[in-house]
CSV table of C-alpha atoms and ligand atoms in Angstrom, one decimal:
chain,number,residue,atom,x,y,z
H,1,MET,CA,-30.7,16.9,-4.9
H,2,LEU,CA,-29.7,13.2,-5.3
H,3,ARG,CA,-28.5,12.9,-1.7
H,4,THR,CA,-28.9,14.9,1.4
H,5,HIS,CA,-27.5,12.4,3.8
H,6,TYR,CA,-25.1,9.4,4.0
H,7,SER,CA,-26.6,6.4,5.8
H,8,SER,CA,-24.2,7.1,8.8
H,9,GLN,CA,-25.5,10.6,9.2
H,10,ILE,CA,-29.1,9.5,10.0
H,11,THR,CA,-30.1,8.5,13.5
H,12,PRO,CA,-33.4,7.6,15.2
H,13,GLN,CA,-33.5,11.2,16.4
H,14,TYR,CA,-34.3,12.1,12.7
H,15,ASP,CA,-37.8,10.6,13.3
H,16,GLY,CA,-40.3,12.4,11.1
H,17,LYS,CA,-37.7,14.3,9.0
H,18,THR,CA,-37.4,14.0,5.2
H,19,VAL,CA,-34.1,12.8,3.8
H,20,THR,CA,-32.7,11.8,0.5
H,21,VAL,CA,-30.3,8.8,0.4
H,22,ALA,CA,-28.5,7.4,-2.6
H,23,GLY,CA,-26.5,4.3,-3.4
H,24,TRP,CA,-26.7,0.8,-4.6
H,25,VAL,CA,-29.4,-1.8,-4.1
H,26,ALA,CA,-27.7,-4.3,-1.8
H,27,LYS,CA,-30.8,-6.5,-1.2
H,28,ILE,CA,-34.5,-6.6,-1.7
H,29,ARG,CA,-36.5,-8.6,0.8
H,30,ASP,CA,-40.1,-9.4,-0.1
H,31,ILE,CA,-42.3,-10.6,2.7
H,32,GLY,CA,-45.8,-10.5,1.2
H,33,LYS,CA,-47.2,-7.0,1.5
H,34,VAL,CA,-44.0,-5.5,2.8
H,35,LYS,CA,-40.9,-5.0,0.8
H,36,PHE,CA,-37.5,-3.9,2.2
H,37,LEU,CA,-34.9,-2.3,0.0
H,38,ILE,CA,-31.5,-2.3,1.6
H,39,LEU,CA,-29.5,0.6,0.1
H,40,ARG,CA,-25.7,0.7,0.5
H,41,ASP,CA,-23.7,3.9,0.3
H,42,LYS,CA,-20.1,4.8,1.1
H,43,GLU,CA,-20.8,4.7,4.8
H,44,GLY,CA,-23.0,1.7,5.4
H,45,GLU,CA,-26.5,0.5,4.8
H,46,VAL,CA,-30.0,1.9,5.3
H,47,GLN,CA,-33.4,0.1,5.2
H,48,ILE,CA,-36.2,1.4,3.1
H,49,ILE,CA,-39.6,0.0,3.9
H,50,ALA,CA,-42.4,-0.2,1.4
H,51,LYS,CA,-45.8,-1.4,2.7
H,52,LYS,CA,-48.6,-1.8,0.2
H,53,GLY,CA,-51.4,0.6,1.0
H,54,ASP,CA,-49.1,2.9,3.0
H,55,ILE,CA,-47.3,4.3,0.0
H,56,LEU,CA,-48.1,4.8,-3.7
H,57,ASP,CA,-48.5,1.5,-5.7
H,58,SER,CA,-46.1,2.9,-8.3
H,59,LEU,CA,-43.3,3.1,-5.7
H,60,VAL,CA,-43.9,-0.6,-4.7
H,61,ASP,CA,-43.8,-1.5,-8.4
H,62,THR,CA,-40.5,0.4,-8.8
H,63,ILE,CA,-38.9,-1.5,-5.9
H,64,THR,CA,-40.2,-4.8,-7.3
H,65,SER,CA,-38.6,-4.1,-10.7
H,66,LEU,CA,-35.2,-3.1,-9.3
H,67,THR,CA,-32.2,-5.4,-9.9
H,68,ARG,CA,-29.5,-5.8,-7.3
H,69,GLU,CA,-26.7,-3.3,-7.5
H,70,SER,CA,-28.8,-0.7,-9.4
H,71,VAL,CA,-28.2,2.9,-8.4
H,72,VAL,CA,-31.1,4.7,-6.8
H,73,SER,CA,-31.8,7.9,-4.9
H,74,VAL,CA,-34.6,7.6,-2.4
H,75,THR,CA,-36.4,10.5,-0.7
H,76,GLY,CA,-38.6,9.7,2.2
H,77,LYS,CA,-39.5,10.1,5.9
H,78,VAL,CA,-37.3,8.7,8.7
H,79,ILE,CA,-39.3,6.5,11.1
H,80,LYS,CA,-37.9,5.4,14.4
H,81,ASN,CA,-37.9,1.5,14.6
H,82,LYS,CA,-35.8,-0.2,17.2
H,83,ASP,CA,-36.0,-3.5,15.2
H,84,ALA,CA,-34.5,-1.9,12.0
H,85,PRO,CA,-30.8,-1.8,11.5
H,86,GLY,CA,-29.5,1.5,13.1
H,87,GLY,CA,-32.9,1.9,14.9
H,88,PHE,CA,-34.7,3.6,12.0
H,89,GLU,CA,-36.0,3.0,8.5
H,90,ILE,CA,-37.2,5.2,5.6
H,91,VAL,CA,-40.6,5.3,4.1
H,92,PRO,CA,-40.2,6.3,0.5
H,93,GLU,CA,-42.0,9.2,-1.1
H,94,LYS,CA,-39.9,9.3,-4.3
H,95,ILE,CA,-37.5,6.8,-5.9
H,96,ASN,CA,-35.3,7.9,-8.7
H,97,VAL,CA,-33.6,5.0,-10.5
H,98,LEU,CA,-30.3,6.5,-11.7
H,99,ALA,CA,-28.8,3.4,-13.3
H,100,LYS,CA,-30.2,-0.1,-13.6
H,101,ALA,CA,-27.7,-3.0,-13.2
H,102,GLU,CA,-27.8,-5.9,-15.5
H,103,ALA,CA,-28.6,-9.3,-14.1
H,104,PRO,CA,-27.0,-11.7,-13.3
H,105,LEU,CA,-24.1,-10.0,-11.8
H,106,PRO,CA,-20.6,-11.2,-12.9
H,107,LEU,CA,-19.4,-11.0,-9.3
H,108,GLU,CA,-21.3,-11.6,-6.1
H,109,THR,CA,-21.4,-8.6,-3.8
H,110,ASP,CA,-22.9,-10.6,-0.9
H,111,PRO,CA,-20.1,-10.9,1.7
H,112,ASN,CA,-21.1,-14.5,2.5
H,113,ILE,CA,-20.3,-15.7,-1.0
H,114,LYS,CA,-16.5,-16.0,-1.7
H,115,SER,CA,-15.2,-15.4,-5.2
H,116,GLU,CA,-11.8,-16.1,-6.9
H,117,LEU,CA,-9.3,-13.2,-6.7
H,118,ASP,CA,-9.0,-13.2,-10.5
H,119,THR,CA,-12.8,-12.6,-11.0
H,120,ARG,CA,-12.7,-10.0,-8.2
H,121,ILE,CA,-10.0,-8.0,-10.0
H,122,ASN,CA,-11.8,-8.3,-13.3
H,123,PHE,CA,-14.8,-6.7,-11.7
H,124,ARG,CA,-13.0,-4.6,-9.1
H,125,TYR,CA,-15.6,-1.9,-9.0
H,126,LEU,CA,-18.2,-4.5,-7.9
H,127,ASP,CA,-15.7,-6.1,-5.6
H,128,LEU,CA,-15.1,-2.8,-3.8
H,129,ARG,CA,-18.8,-2.6,-2.9
H,130,ARG,CA,-18.0,-5.3,-0.3
H,131,LYS,CA,-17.0,-3.6,2.9
H,132,GLU,CA,-14.1,-6.0,3.7
H,133,VAL,CA,-12.6,-5.0,0.3
H,134,SER,CA,-13.1,-1.2,0.6
H,135,ALA,CA,-11.7,-1.4,4.1
H,136,ILE,CA,-8.3,-2.4,2.7
H,137,PHE,CA,-8.2,0.6,0.4
H,138,ARG,CA,-9.3,3.0,3.2
H,139,ILE,CA,-6.5,1.7,5.3
H,140,LYS,CA,-4.0,2.0,2.4
H,141,ASP,CA,-5.1,5.6,2.1
H,142,VAL,CA,-4.3,6.3,5.7
H,143,VAL,CA,-1.0,4.5,5.5
H,144,HIS,CA,0.0,6.7,2.5
H,145,ARG,CA,-1.2,9.9,4.1
H,146,SER,CA,0.3,9.3,7.5
H,147,PHE,CA,3.7,8.5,5.9
H,148,ILE,CA,3.6,12.0,4.3
H,149,LYS,CA,2.2,13.6,7.5
H,150,TYR,CA,4.9,12.2,9.7
H,151,LEU,CA,7.8,13.1,7.5
H,152,GLU,CA,6.6,16.6,6.6
H,153,ALA,CA,6.4,17.3,10.4
H,154,GLU,CA,10.0,16.1,10.5
H,155,GLY,CA,11.0,18.7,7.9
H,156,PHE,CA,11.0,16.6,4.7
H,157,ILE,CA,10.0,18.0,1.4
H,158,LEU,CA,7.8,16.0,-1.0
H,159,ALA,CA,9.6,15.7,-4.3
H,160,HIS,CA,8.5,14.3,-7.7
H,161,VAL,CA,11.0,12.5,-10.0
H,162,PRO,CA,10.7,10.8,-13.4
H,163,CYS,CA,9.3,7.3,-14.0
H,164,VAL,CA,10.8,7.1,-17.5
H,165,VAL,CA,14.5,6.6,-17.1
H,166,SER,CA,17.6,5.7,-18.9
H,167,ALA,CA,19.4,3.5,-16.4
H,168,ALA,CA,18.8,0.7,-13.9
H,169,THR,CA,19.2,1.3,-10.1
H,170,GLU,CA,18.4,-2.0,-8.5
H,171,GLY,CA,20.2,-4.3,-11.1
H,172,GLY,CA,19.7,-4.5,-14.8
H,173,THR,CA,17.8,-7.7,-15.2
H,174,ASN,CA,14.4,-6.7,-14.1
H,175,LEU,CA,13.8,-3.6,-16.1
H,176,PHE,CA,10.9,-3.0,-18.4
H,177,PRO,CA,12.2,-1.5,-21.6
H,178,ILE,CA,10.0,1.0,-23.5
H,179,SER,CA,10.5,2.8,-26.8
H,180,TYR,CA,11.1,6.5,-26.3
H,181,PHE,CA,11.2,8.3,-29.6
H,182,GLU,CA,14.4,7.1,-31.2
H,183,ASN,CA,15.9,5.9,-27.9
H,184,GLU,CA,15.4,3.0,-25.6
H,185,ALA,CA,14.3,3.9,-22.2
H,186,PHE,CA,13.0,2.0,-19.1
H,187,LEU,CA,10.2,2.2,-16.6
H,188,SER,CA,11.8,3.2,-13.2
H,189,GLN,CA,12.5,0.5,-10.7
H,190,SER,CA,13.1,3.0,-7.9
H,191,PRO,CA,13.5,6.7,-7.5
H,192,GLN,CA,17.0,5.9,-6.0
H,193,LEU,CA,19.3,7.9,-8.3
H,194,TYR,CA,17.1,11.0,-8.3
H,195,LYS,CA,16.6,11.1,-4.5
H,196,GLN,CA,20.4,10.8,-4.1
H,197,MET,CA,21.0,13.6,-6.6
H,198,LEU,CA,18.7,15.7,-4.6
H,199,MET,CA,21.1,15.3,-1.6
H,200,ALA,CA,23.5,17.4,-3.6
H,201,SER,CA,20.9,20.2,-3.9
H,202,GLY,CA,20.7,21.6,-0.4
H,203,LEU,CA,17.2,20.3,0.2
H,204,ASP,CA,18.6,17.9,2.7
H,205,LYS,CA,15.5,15.8,3.5
H,206,VAL,CA,13.2,14.6,0.7
H,207,LEU,CA,10.3,12.1,0.6
H,208,ILE,CA,8.9,10.6,-2.6
H,209,VAL,CA,5.9,8.4,-3.2
H,210,THR,CA,6.0,6.9,-6.7
H,211,PRO,CA,5.0,3.9,-8.7
H,212,VAL,CA,7.9,1.6,-9.6
H,213,PHE,CA,8.1,-1.2,-12.2
H,214,ARG,CA,10.0,-4.4,-11.9
H,215,ALA,CA,10.0,-7.1,-14.5
H,216,GLU,CA,10.4,-9.9,-12.0
H,217,GLU,CA,9.2,-13.1,-13.5
H,218,HIS,CA,8.4,-14.9,-10.3
H,219,ASN,CA,4.8,-15.2,-9.4
H,220,THR,CA,4.6,-14.9,-5.6
H,221,THR,CA,2.1,-13.6,-3.1
H,222,ARG,CA,4.5,-10.8,-2.1
H,223,HIS,CA,5.6,-9.4,-5.4
H,224,LEU,CA,3.9,-7.1,-7.9
H,225,ASN,CA,5.3,-5.9,-11.2
H,226,GLU,CA,4.0,-2.4,-10.5
H,227,SER,CA,4.0,-1.3,-6.9
H,228,THR,CA,4.2,1.9,-4.9
H,229,GLN,CA,7.3,2.9,-3.0
H,230,MET,CA,7.4,5.5,-0.2
H,231,ASP,CA,11.0,6.7,-0.1
H,232,ILE,CA,13.1,9.1,1.9
H,233,GLU,CA,16.7,10.4,1.6
H,234,VAL,CA,18.4,12.5,4.2
H,235,ALA,CA,21.7,14.3,4.1
H,236,PHE,CA,24.4,15.0,6.8
H,237,VAL,CA,24.1,11.7,8.5
H,238,GLU,CA,27.0,10.2,10.4
H,239,ASP,CA,26.0,6.6,9.6
H,240,GLU,CA,22.9,4.5,8.8
H,241,GLN,CA,21.3,5.3,12.1
H,242,GLY,CA,20.7,8.8,10.8
H,243,ALA,CA,18.0,7.3,8.5
H,244,LEU,CA,16.9,4.5,10.7
H,245,LYS,CA,15.5,6.8,13.3
H,246,TYR,CA,13.0,8.0,10.7
H,247,ILE,CA,11.9,4.6,9.7
H,248,GLU,CA,11.1,3.8,13.3
H,249,GLY,CA,9.2,7.0,13.7
H,250,ALA,CA,7.3,6.7,10.4
H,251,VAL,CA,6.2,3.1,11.0
H,252,ASN,CA,5.2,3.8,14.6
H,253,PHE,CA,3.2,6.9,13.5
H,254,ILE,CA,1.5,5.0,10.6
H,255,TYR,CA,0.3,2.2,12.9
H,256,LYS,CA,-0.9,4.8,15.4
H,257,GLU,CA,-2.9,6.7,12.7
H,258,VAL,CA,-4.4,3.5,11.3
H,259,VAL,CA,-5.5,2.4,14.8
H,260,LYS,CA,-7.0,5.9,15.4
H,261,GLU,CA,-8.5,6.5,12.0
H,262,CYS,CA,-9.5,3.1,10.8
H,263,LYS,CA,-11.3,1.5,13.8
H,264,GLU,CA,-14.3,0.4,11.8
H,265,GLN,CA,-12.1,-1.0,8.9
H,266,LEU,CA,-9.9,-3.0,11.3
H,267,LYS,CA,-13.0,-4.4,12.9
H,268,ILE,CA,-14.4,-5.4,9.5
H,269,LEU,CA,-11.1,-7.2,8.7
H,270,GLY,CA,-10.9,-8.8,12.2
H,271,ARG,CA,-7.5,-7.1,12.9
H,272,THR,CA,-6.1,-6.0,16.2
H,273,LEU,CA,-2.9,-4.1,15.6
H,274,ASP,CA,0.1,-4.0,18.0
H,275,ILE,CA,1.8,-0.6,17.5
H,276,PRO,CA,5.5,-1.3,17.0
H,277,LEU,CA,7.3,0.5,19.8
H,278,VAL,CA,10.4,2.6,19.2
H,279,PRO,CA,13.3,1.7,19.3
H,280,PHE,CA,13.0,-1.4,17.1
H,281,LYS,CA,15.3,-4.3,17.9
H,282,GLN,CA,18.4,-4.3,15.7
H,283,LEU,CA,20.5,-7.3,14.8
H,284,THR,CA,23.4,-7.3,12.4
H,285,TYR,CA,23.1,-9.8,9.5
H,286,THR,CA,25.7,-12.0,11.1
H,287,GLU,CA,23.8,-12.0,14.4
H,288,ALA,CA,20.5,-12.8,12.5
H,289,LEU,CA,22.2,-15.8,10.9
H,290,ASP,CA,23.1,-17.0,14.4
H,291,VAL,CA,19.5,-16.7,15.6
H,292,LEU,CA,18.4,-18.6,12.6
H,293,LYS,CA,21.0,-21.3,13.1
H,294,LYS,CA,19.5,-21.9,16.6
H,295,ASP,CA,16.1,-22.3,14.9
H,296,GLY,CA,17.6,-24.9,12.6
H,297,ILE,CA,17.8,-22.6,9.5
H,298,ASN,CA,21.3,-22.6,8.1
H,299,ILE,CA,22.2,-19.7,5.8
H,300,LYS,CA,25.6,-19.4,4.3
H,301,TRP,CA,27.3,-16.1,5.2
H,302,GLY,CA,26.9,-13.9,2.1
H,303,ASP,CA,23.5,-15.3,0.9
H,304,ASP,CA,20.3,-13.4,1.1
H,305,ILE,CA,17.8,-14.2,3.9
H,306,PRO,CA,14.9,-16.2,2.3
H,307,PRO,CA,11.3,-15.6,3.2
H,308,GLU,CA,11.3,-18.6,5.6
H,309,GLY,CA,14.3,-17.0,7.4
H,310,GLU,CA,12.4,-13.6,7.6
H,311,ARG,CA,9.4,-15.4,9.1
H,312,ALA,CA,11.6,-17.2,11.7
H,313,LEU,CA,13.4,-14.0,12.7
H,314,CYS,CA,10.1,-12.2,13.4
H,315,LYS,CA,9.1,-15.1,15.7
H,316,ASN,CA,12.0,-14.0,17.8
H,317,PHE,CA,11.8,-10.2,17.3
H,318,ASN,CA,9.0,-8.2,15.7
H,319,PRO,CA,9.6,-5.7,14.2
H,320,LEU,CA,13.3,-6.3,13.5
H,321,LEU,CA,15.9,-4.2,11.7
H,322,VAL,CA,18.7,-6.4,10.1
H,323,THR,CA,21.7,-4.2,9.6
H,324,LYS,CA,25.3,-4.5,8.3
H,325,TRP,CA,24.7,-6.8,5.3
H,326,PRO,CA,27.3,-8.4,3.1
H,327,THR,CA,28.2,-5.8,0.5
H,328,ASP,CA,27.8,-8.2,-2.4
H,329,VAL,CA,24.1,-8.9,-1.8
H,330,ARG,CA,23.2,-5.2,-1.7
H,331,ALA,CA,23.0,-2.5,-4.3
H,332,PHE,CA,26.1,-0.8,-5.6
H,333,TYR,CA,25.4,2.5,-3.9
H,334,SER,CA,25.5,1.0,-0.3
H,335,MET,CA,28.3,2.4,1.8
H,336,PRO,CA,30.9,-0.3,2.7
H,337,GLU,CA,31.9,-0.4,6.4
H,338,PRO,CA,35.2,1.5,6.7
H,339,GLY,CA,37.9,-1.1,7.5
H,340,ASN,CA,35.7,-4.1,6.7
H,341,GLU,CA,34.5,-3.7,3.1
H,342,LYS,CA,32.8,-7.1,2.9
H,343,ILE,CA,30.1,-5.5,5.1
H,344,CYS,CA,28.0,-2.5,4.2
H,345,ARG,CA,25.7,-0.1,6.0
H,346,ALA,CA,22.5,-1.4,4.5
H,347,TYR,CA,19.5,-2.6,6.4
H,348,ASP,CA,16.1,-4.2,6.0
H,349,LEU,CA,13.0,-3.8,8.2
H,350,LEU,CA,11.0,-6.9,8.9
H,351,ILE,CA,7.5,-6.9,10.3
H,352,ASP,CA,5.3,-10.0,10.8
H,353,GLY,CA,7.8,-12.1,8.9
H,354,MET,CA,8.0,-9.9,5.8
H,355,GLU,CA,10.5,-7.3,4.4
H,356,ILE,CA,8.7,-4.0,4.5
H,357,SER,CA,11.5,-1.7,3.8
H,358,SER,CA,15.2,-1.6,2.9
H,359,GLY,CA,17.8,1.1,2.6
H,360,ALA,CA,21.4,2.1,3.3
H,361,GLN,CA,23.9,4.8,4.0
H,362,ARG,CA,25.2,5.6,0.5
H,363,ILE,CA,28.7,6.0,-0.9
H,364,HIS,CA,29.1,9.8,-1.3
H,365,ASN,CA,32.6,9.8,-2.6
H,366,TYR,CA,32.8,10.0,-6.4
H,367,ASN,CA,36.0,7.8,-6.8
H,368,ILE,CA,34.8,5.1,-4.5
H,369,LEU,CA,31.4,5.0,-6.2
H,370,VAL,CA,33.0,4.6,-9.7
H,371,SER,CA,35.3,1.9,-8.5
H,372,GLU,CA,32.4,0.0,-6.8
H,373,MET,CA,30.5,0.2,-10.1
H,374,LYS,CA,33.4,-1.1,-12.0
H,375,ARG,CA,34.0,-3.9,-9.5
H,376,ARG,CA,30.4,-4.9,-10.2
H,377,LYS,CA,30.9,-4.8,-14.0
H,378,MET,CA,28.6,-1.8,-14.4
H,379,ASN,CA,29.5,0.8,-16.9
H,380,PRO,CA,29.9,4.3,-15.2
H,381,LYS,CA,29.2,5.9,-18.6
H,382,ASN,CA,25.6,4.9,-18.4
H,383,PHE,CA,25.3,6.7,-15.0
H,384,GLU,CA,27.2,9.9,-15.9
H,385,PHE,CA,24.2,12.2,-15.1
H,386,TYR,CA,24.1,10.6,-11.6
H,387,LEU,CA,27.8,10.4,-11.0
H,388,ASN,CA,28.3,14.1,-11.9
H,389,ALA,CA,26.2,15.0,-8.8
H,390,PHE,CA,29.0,13.5,-6.7
H,391,LYS,CA,31.7,15.8,-8.2
H,392,TYR,CA,30.4,19.1,-7.0
H,393,GLY,CA,29.7,18.7,-3.2
H,394,MET,CA,27.8,15.6,-2.2
H,395,PRO,CA,27.2,15.4,1.6
H,396,PRO,CA,27.1,12.0,3.4
H,397,HIS,CA,23.5,10.7,3.1
H,398,ALA,CA,21.3,7.7,3.7
H,399,GLY,CA,17.7,6.6,2.9
H,400,TRP,CA,15.2,3.9,2.6
H,401,SER,CA,12.0,2.8,0.9
H,402,ILE,CA,8.8,1.2,2.3
H,403,GLY,CA,6.7,-0.8,-0.1
H,404,LEU,CA,3.2,0.7,0.3
H,405,GLU,CA,1.4,-2.5,-0.8
H,406,ARG,CA,3.7,-4.6,1.4
H,407,LEU,CA,2.9,-2.6,4.4
H,408,THR,CA,-0.8,-2.5,3.6
H,409,TYR,CA,-0.7,-6.3,3.1
H,410,ILE,CA,0.9,-6.8,6.6
H,411,ILE,CA,-1.4,-4.3,8.4
H,412,CYS,CA,-4.5,-5.8,6.9
H,413,GLY,CA,-3.3,-9.4,7.4
H,414,LEU,CA,-3.9,-10.3,3.7
H,415,LYS,CA,-3.1,-13.5,2.0
H,416,ASN,CA,-1.9,-12.0,-1.3
H,417,ILE,CA,-0.3,-8.6,-2.0
H,418,ARG,CA,-2.5,-8.3,-5.1
H,419,GLU,CA,-5.4,-7.7,-2.6
H,420,ALA,CA,-3.6,-4.4,-1.6
H,421,MET,CA,-3.5,-3.1,-5.2
H,422,LEU,CA,-6.7,-1.9,-7.0
H,423,TRP,CA,-5.6,-3.2,-10.4
H,424,PRO,CA,-2.5,-5.3,-9.9
H,425,ARG,CA,0.0,-5.9,-12.6
H,426,ASP,CA,1.6,-9.3,-12.7
H,427,ARG,CA,3.1,-11.7,-15.2
H,428,THR,CA,-0.2,-12.6,-16.7
H,429,ARG,CA,-2.3,-9.5,-16.0
H,430,LEU,CA,-2.4,-6.3,-18.0
H,431,THR,CA,-6.1,-5.6,-17.9
H,432,PRO,CA,-8.1,-4.0,-16.5
C,1,LIG,P1,14.0,-2.5,-2.5
C,1,LIG,O1,14.3,-3.1,-3.9
C,1,LIG,O2,14.3,-3.4,-1.4
C,1,LIG,O3,14.9,-1.2,-2.3
C,1,LIG,O4,12.5,-2.0,-2.4
C,1,LIG,C1,12.1,-1.3,-1.3
C,1,LIG,C2,10.8,-1.9,-0.8
C,1,LIG,O5,9.8,-1.9,-1.8
C,1,LIG,C3,9.0,-3.1,-1.7
C,1,LIG,N1,9.1,-3.9,-3.0
C,1,LIG,C4,8.1,-4.5,-3.6
C,1,LIG,N2,6.8,-4.6,-3.3
C,1,LIG,C5,6.0,-5.3,-4.1
C,1,LIG,N3,6.4,-5.9,-5.2
C,1,LIG,C6,7.7,-5.9,-5.6
C,1,LIG,N4,8.2,-6.5,-6.7
C,1,LIG,C7,8.6,-5.1,-4.7
C,1,LIG,N5,10.0,-4.8,-4.8
C,1,LIG,C8,10.2,-4.1,-3.7
C,1,LIG,C9,9.5,-3.8,-0.5
C,1,LIG,C10,10.9,-3.4,-0.4
C,1,LIG,O6,11.4,-3.5,1.0
C,1,LIG,N6,16.3,1.8,-3.8
C,1,LIG,C11,16.1,0.9,-2.7
C,1,LIG,C12,15.6,1.5,-1.4
C,1,LIG,C13,16.7,2.4,-0.8
C,1,LIG,O7,17.8,2.0,-0.6
C,1,LIG,O8,16.3,3.6,-0.4
C,1,LIG,C14,15.0,-0.2,-3.2
C,1,LIG,O9,14.3,0.0,-4.1
C,1,LIG,O10,8.7,-3.5,0.6
């Protein structure tokens, strides 16, 4: 057997027992007659002690010949030692070198040595051997799982929809075209049209987690060209509040789960999380502009709120839901406010100065939807498959989407969203 125990499963009470641990050579310390091999596995580190004379010379030689980050499996006896990390060490009886690592390493795995993000991504598998990096992806995993867990408990069904599509949803300029047999197709920017069509199916509440692709040219610390969206759509809502209650619940639950499940990872990242309490503060777009004005940030009514505005708003209220946006800055499917069509029932969720999610109640009337598309110079013919769903019984509905990497970036307190993606895609990066 290559492994009987992970490092975290062994305690000083194992004194005298034989175990087999396996992992990477994190460090070799040589102090004359004694050699220490620090072995790292998924759970932490364990110290192997090799004293000349106490163990076979061949084992000492094997340890001496090991390069850092080589993969080994070590069988030996656990010895209680209060001076060793974890209160024990292992005296080896057998060392199996499973894969020798080349030296020098292209990326330092020592946590005290900082490397450029670009080099880190080039050698992500080495980068992930550092606990402050793997902590991010363990937290991301809990964010993703708890999103699903919360919504499933609320009666949502997990749905899967295509990523190869024929039409734009969030505006036509940032689509990646692909060749699809004899036709042109695109990589999906959002599962929007499909989740809306599902509202005409009787499923009522769906959730989707999917990669999305946006050919945005700007190179920022908050945008990726491929990211993961966590979406919901819910039918039979009276207004946008029918979907907002789920965003409050989901975000509150995700934070609670991360605090509960990722204590160690949060500690490694030096993060203390404040769990956002329900209900979240809501301001209309117009009220938000007034708050910003008092802070000396003037935004013309009808313009989008820039990142500096989002940061300033969160200094006043965190988290914050900004509702009732000007119709013209939101997507075509957003429901205009009856009687005041300059405003629509769209919203954004801001946390720690960043847009985490956006959504809206949707137009569910076929004729209004077609005329809204025409007003925006969109060709309804390109959306026939979608529009048809509004002809045969489409209930009122609303939904939203949380950017998984955005939320991970905020929860982990990262400097760049690329750190929340294993292999990010940006303007200049297509490999690895
Ligand atoms: P929107 O375009 O606002 O809305 O996207 C929803 C959320 O996805 C995240 N996000 C991104 N994350 C990283 N890089 C990007 N380039 C990027 N673009 C978006 C953000 C954002 O809040 N169909 C609508 C949602 C809906 O109405 O249900 C949509 O896609 O966190």
